[in-house]
Amino acid sequence: MATTELITSAANPLVKRVRGLADRKRRRREGAFLVEGVQPVWRAVEAGWVIDTLIVVPGLLPDSALGMVAQRRAAGDRVAEVSAELAGRLTDRDRPPGLFAVVRARTTGLAELPVPPDAVFVALHQAGNPGNLGTVVRTADAVGAAGVLLLGDTADPYAPAAVKASMGSLFGLPVVAVPSPEDFLGWARTHGVAVLAASGYAAEAHWTVDFRPPLALLLGSEGEGLPDSLLAAADRRVRIPMVGTAESLNLAVAAGVLLYEARRSSLTEGLTG
């Protein structure tokens, strides 16, 4: 049985390591990242992700989480305790959570990604905002999507803002880094996955097109959208109509609109089919 380690100094190697995981290069080098909060940590545990270290803030840990911590300690996981003041140095939240975990990253390739007949994927091309990325992962999980594909140079799904925004959904579905758009398009052709590309200039509104799976909803960055080459390669191009003065929708909002339209379409087809 592992013992609880009490940490009181900011110079402690574990504290330094956790703070260092805010850096993307450090996360890649160590193959680990930080998770904050009881619910996200518990989802990582339930999904079978490898927990490197649990970090408990005794005065802030809810009683409901005591059993989980005791269970992980009994299983041999490393458990450390830190003061609330020291925990404040591990997060950018106004009030630190009562539980943190250093979790081992997972790598999933396109070749390992299942494509069931009813699969709906979200593909993000060069999405740069980690908070948006985490929100897309959370929404994709909520509608039962089969995975989130990250094309090219995107934000890191293990960045603190992305992990926080996903609210534990990062552990519930595959998030796959795809080196290039060409790799994505080749995979889609091989598996019979239709590609619907979102563009504010598309002729068809999103509620008029066929969302029949297997399907990948392709979205670009908020600033630049999708390049012409990807728009041309898609099977369909769709727009989300807007009637106000806004020039565009937030990426995560646009992904949510399309995901729920795909979900609504599948439910409607199931009732009438």
C-alpha atoms as one frame of an Amber mdcrd trajectory, in Angstrom:
protein
   0.000   0.000   0.000   1.365   3.408  -0.938   1.834   6.011   1.777   0.745
   9.627   1.609   3.538  12.098   0.979   3.188  15.522   2.605   4.658  18.405
   0.609   5.119  21.828   2.142   7.771  23.454  -0.055   7.451  25.038  -3.491
  10.977  23.744  -4.134   9.759  20.133  -3.947  10.546  18.234  -7.190   6.906
  17.182  -7.652   5.663  20.766  -7.376   8.311  21.894  -9.849   7.353  19.088
 -12.193   3.647  19.902 -12.071   4.290  23.572 -12.756   6.572  22.587 -15.629
   3.748  20.631 -17.278   2.207  23.960 -18.250   4.808  23.955 -21.037   3.928
  22.004 -24.194   7.488  20.831 -24.814   7.712  19.533 -21.264   4.429  17.643
 -21.651   5.637  16.037 -24.861   8.972  15.108 -23.351   7.428  13.512 -20.271
   4.334  12.091 -21.952   2.203  13.416 -19.101  -0.153  16.275 -18.282  -2.052
  17.775 -15.370  -5.743  17.256 -14.631  -7.564  19.508 -12.143 -10.743  18.732
 -10.227 -12.441  15.699  -8.732 -14.785  14.933 -11.635 -12.162  15.042 -14.424
  -9.695  13.018 -12.338 -12.349  10.432 -11.560 -13.233  10.147 -15.262  -9.576
   9.503 -16.065  -9.498   6.758 -13.427 -12.717   5.161 -14.660 -11.521   5.232
 -18.274  -8.347   3.373 -17.330  -5.806   6.117 -17.985  -2.560   5.682 -16.098
  -2.393   7.940 -13.043   1.160   8.941 -12.291   0.436  10.886  -9.095  -2.637
  12.064  -7.192  -2.215  15.416  -5.461  -4.660  16.069  -2.638  -5.450  19.391
  -0.955  -6.848  18.128   2.374  -8.773  21.253   3.340 -10.438  21.493  -0.079
 -11.063  17.844  -0.976 -14.797  16.993  -0.819 -15.768  14.107   1.445 -17.286
  12.400  -1.593 -13.798  12.017  -3.082 -12.143  10.480  -0.005 -13.110   6.971
  -1.046 -11.617   7.374  -4.514  -8.338   8.610  -3.093  -8.241   5.757  -0.576
  -8.938   3.276  -3.366  -6.110   4.593  -5.529  -3.742   4.661  -2.544  -4.610
   1.041  -1.769  -3.935   0.145  -5.409  -0.414   1.489  -5.013  -0.727   4.882
  -6.688   1.485   7.672  -5.453  -0.531  10.143  -3.378   0.840  13.504  -2.257
  -0.735  16.144  -0.050  -0.148  19.869  -0.455  -1.452  22.908   1.378  -4.096
  25.146  -0.184  -1.496  27.906  -0.503   0.878  25.609  -2.372  -1.979  24.249
  -4.513  -2.656  27.796  -5.651   0.695  27.737  -7.412  -0.369  24.718  -9.470
  -3.409  26.339 -11.112  -4.579  29.598 -12.608  -8.014  29.278 -10.987  -9.046
  31.796  -8.361  -9.548  28.928  -5.921  -7.601  25.701  -6.359  -9.518  22.427
  -6.572  -9.120  19.775  -3.909  -7.619  17.216  -6.253  -5.071  17.157  -9.054
  -3.580  14.273 -11.000  -0.563  13.855 -13.207  -1.850  11.553 -15.963   0.057
   9.709 -18.662  -0.795  10.839 -22.190  -2.156   8.427 -24.786  -1.340   8.329
 -28.473  -3.998   7.100 -30.893  -3.342   6.898 -34.631  -5.827   6.980 -37.483
  -5.115   3.324 -38.216  -6.356   2.403 -34.726  -9.538   4.471 -34.903 -12.746
   2.409 -35.212 -15.221   3.573 -37.873 -18.629   2.043 -37.095 -21.451   2.633
 -39.603 -23.063   5.318 -37.416 -19.825   7.191 -36.692 -19.696  10.993 -36.636
 -16.283  12.624 -36.235 -15.186  16.223 -35.794 -12.064  17.248 -37.719 -10.387
  20.539 -36.770  -7.839  22.083 -39.107  -5.190  24.194 -37.342  -7.456  25.114
 -34.426  -5.227  27.261 -32.252  -7.282  27.966 -29.121  -6.958  25.190 -26.500
 -10.118  26.306 -24.688 -12.133  25.950 -27.890 -10.548  22.561 -28.521 -11.506
  21.307 -25.074 -15.058  22.568 -25.519 -15.354  20.765 -28.870 -14.176  17.536
 -27.213 -16.774  17.964 -24.469 -19.576  18.597 -26.976 -18.493  15.706 -29.198
 -18.610  13.426 -26.168 -22.067  14.721 -25.236 -23.567  13.795 -28.615 -21.843
  10.418 -28.811 -19.344  11.300 -31.536 -16.749   8.701 -32.484 -13.718  10.963
 -32.130 -12.044  14.314 -32.664  -9.353  14.592 -35.335  -6.722  17.332 -35.128
  -5.306  18.192 -38.548  -1.895  19.771 -38.869  -0.574  22.274 -36.337  -3.363
  22.515 -33.756  -3.564  23.381 -30.084  -2.452  20.676 -27.674  -5.410  18.680
 -26.269  -3.351  18.189 -23.100  -2.816  21.922 -22.531  -4.274  23.031 -19.170
  -7.001  25.145 -20.814  -8.023  22.285 -23.126  -8.110  19.694 -20.350 -10.118
  22.044 -18.127 -12.623  22.924 -20.875 -13.175  19.263 -21.748 -14.424  18.590
 -18.173 -13.179  15.019 -18.332 -14.553  14.261 -21.805 -10.956  14.034 -23.023
 -10.959  10.592 -21.408 -14.223   9.503 -23.016 -13.461   9.490 -26.735 -10.441
   9.287 -29.057  -8.603  12.511 -29.853  -6.284  11.821 -32.775  -3.461  13.980
 -34.120  -3.328  13.764 -37.923  -0.068  15.000 -39.486  -1.608  16.488 -42.637
  -4.941  17.123 -44.368  -3.894  14.615 -47.029  -3.666  11.893 -44.391  -7.158
  12.774 -43.205  -8.648  12.778 -46.704  -7.008   9.462 -47.546  -8.367   7.909
 -44.350 -11.860   9.241 -45.112 -11.827   7.786 -48.628 -10.552   4.422 -47.411
 -13.274   4.098 -44.777 -16.124   5.618 -46.749 -16.409   8.607 -44.421 -18.172
  11.565 -46.040 -16.529  14.938 -45.354 -18.786  17.954 -44.693 -16.756  21.148
 -44.615 -18.044  24.249 -42.845 -17.708  27.549 -44.676 -19.486  30.862 -44.337
 -19.490  31.100 -48.157 -21.081  27.707 -48.860 -24.294  27.709 -50.882 -26.126
  25.142 -48.732 -27.392  25.812 -45.214 -26.521  23.128 -42.676 -30.152  22.140
 -42.107 -30.662  21.249 -45.794 -27.846  18.721 -46.277 -27.518  14.997 -45.734
 -25.825  14.105 -42.427 -25.862  10.380 -43.094 -22.954   8.617 -41.329 -20.181
   7.672 -41.356 -19.378  11.356 -41.457 -16.637  13.838 -40.587 -17.530  17.452
 -39.847 -14.551  19.540 -40.946 -13.967  23.002 -39.473 -11.110  25.467 -39.787
  -9.626  28.063 -37.476 -11.740  31.055 -36.512  -9.377  33.540 -38.087  -8.810
  31.911 -41.472 -11.374  29.144 -41.866 -10.578  26.249 -44.158  -8.141  26.592
 -47.063  -9.562  26.368 -50.578  -7.829  23.027 -51.160  -9.672  21.387 -48.262
 -12.987  22.958 -49.199 -12.606  21.626 -52.739 -11.717  18.141 -51.495 -14.764
  17.872 -49.211 -17.836  15.944 -50.322 -20.156  18.786 -49.275 -19.721  22.361
 -48.124 -22.213  23.813 -45.651 -22.768  27.103 -43.881 -24.494  27.944 -40.629
 -26.830  30.846 -41.487 -26.451  34.040 -39.453 -28.774  37.030 -39.474 -27.066
  39.411 -37.050 -23.976  41.547 -37.512 -21.446  38.934 -36.353 -18.982  37.940
 -39.056 -18.474  34.414 -37.751 -19.320  31.978 -34.983 -16.968  30.782 -32.293
 -15.365  27.521 -33.448 -16.718  25.492 -30.546 -20.223  26.904 -31.049 -20.131
  26.093 -34.778 -18.970  22.544 -34.037 -21.790  22.180 -31.505 -24.436  23.344
 -33.977 -23.264  20.842 -36.604 -22.844  17.982 -34.133 -26.343  18.394 -32.784
 -27.781  18.701 -36.277 -26.061  15.407 -37.139 -27.505  13.912 -33.958 -30.995
  15.211 -34.702 -30.765  13.901 -38.247 -29.770  10.407 -37.081 -32.624  10.297
 -34.563 -35.137  11.464 -37.176 -33.912   8.870 -39.644 -34.163   6.190 -36.965
 -37.807   7.077 -36.331 -38.761   7.140 -39.994 -36.477   4.437 -41.353
